[in-house]
Amino acid sequence: MTTSAPTPQRTRVLPTWLIVAISVVFGLFYAYFVWNAVGFLSQAASGAQPLNAYGWFVLLLSVLFPLIAFGVAFAVGWRRTWWEFALVLIAGLCVVAVFWLNILTYTVGPSGSSMLG
């Protein structure tokens, strides 16, 4: 017969208040990108030329991507030490910033006309 050895319970490294505090501080930066994306989407949608389906997809993705990146960074880092948790959230924020700059470059540049109907 085989007996299963009890698995040791992993204790949380950080207190809950510290996880919340770090998450709120970095969450505000992620929310800034969401706010900019929503503003850019509403500005592009109410422009002289309407957006086509591809334009809606790209600009809605720019709204959703910071939320997804924050969720992934939080899931990866919340059981680590405070500085590792903050570092993971900073890395996610850097990915969001690069993605946002790519969206801006694509939409404002010469290929941005492919998003218009």
Short mmCIF file of C-alpha atoms in Angstrom, two decimals, residues 17 38 60 65 102 108:
data_model
loop_
_atom_site.label_atom_id
_atom_site.label_comp_id
_atom_site.label_asym_id
_atom_site.label_seq_id
_atom_site.Cartn_x
_atom_site.Cartn_y
_atom_site.Cartn_z
CA TRP A 17 -2.36 44.78 3.88
CA VAL A 38 -10.77 54.22 -23.45
CA LEU A 60 -10.62 47.26 -27.67
CA PHE A 65 -4.58 44.27 -22.37
CA ASN A 102 2.89 50.06 -30.45
CA VAL A 108 -1.17 57.34 -35.91
#
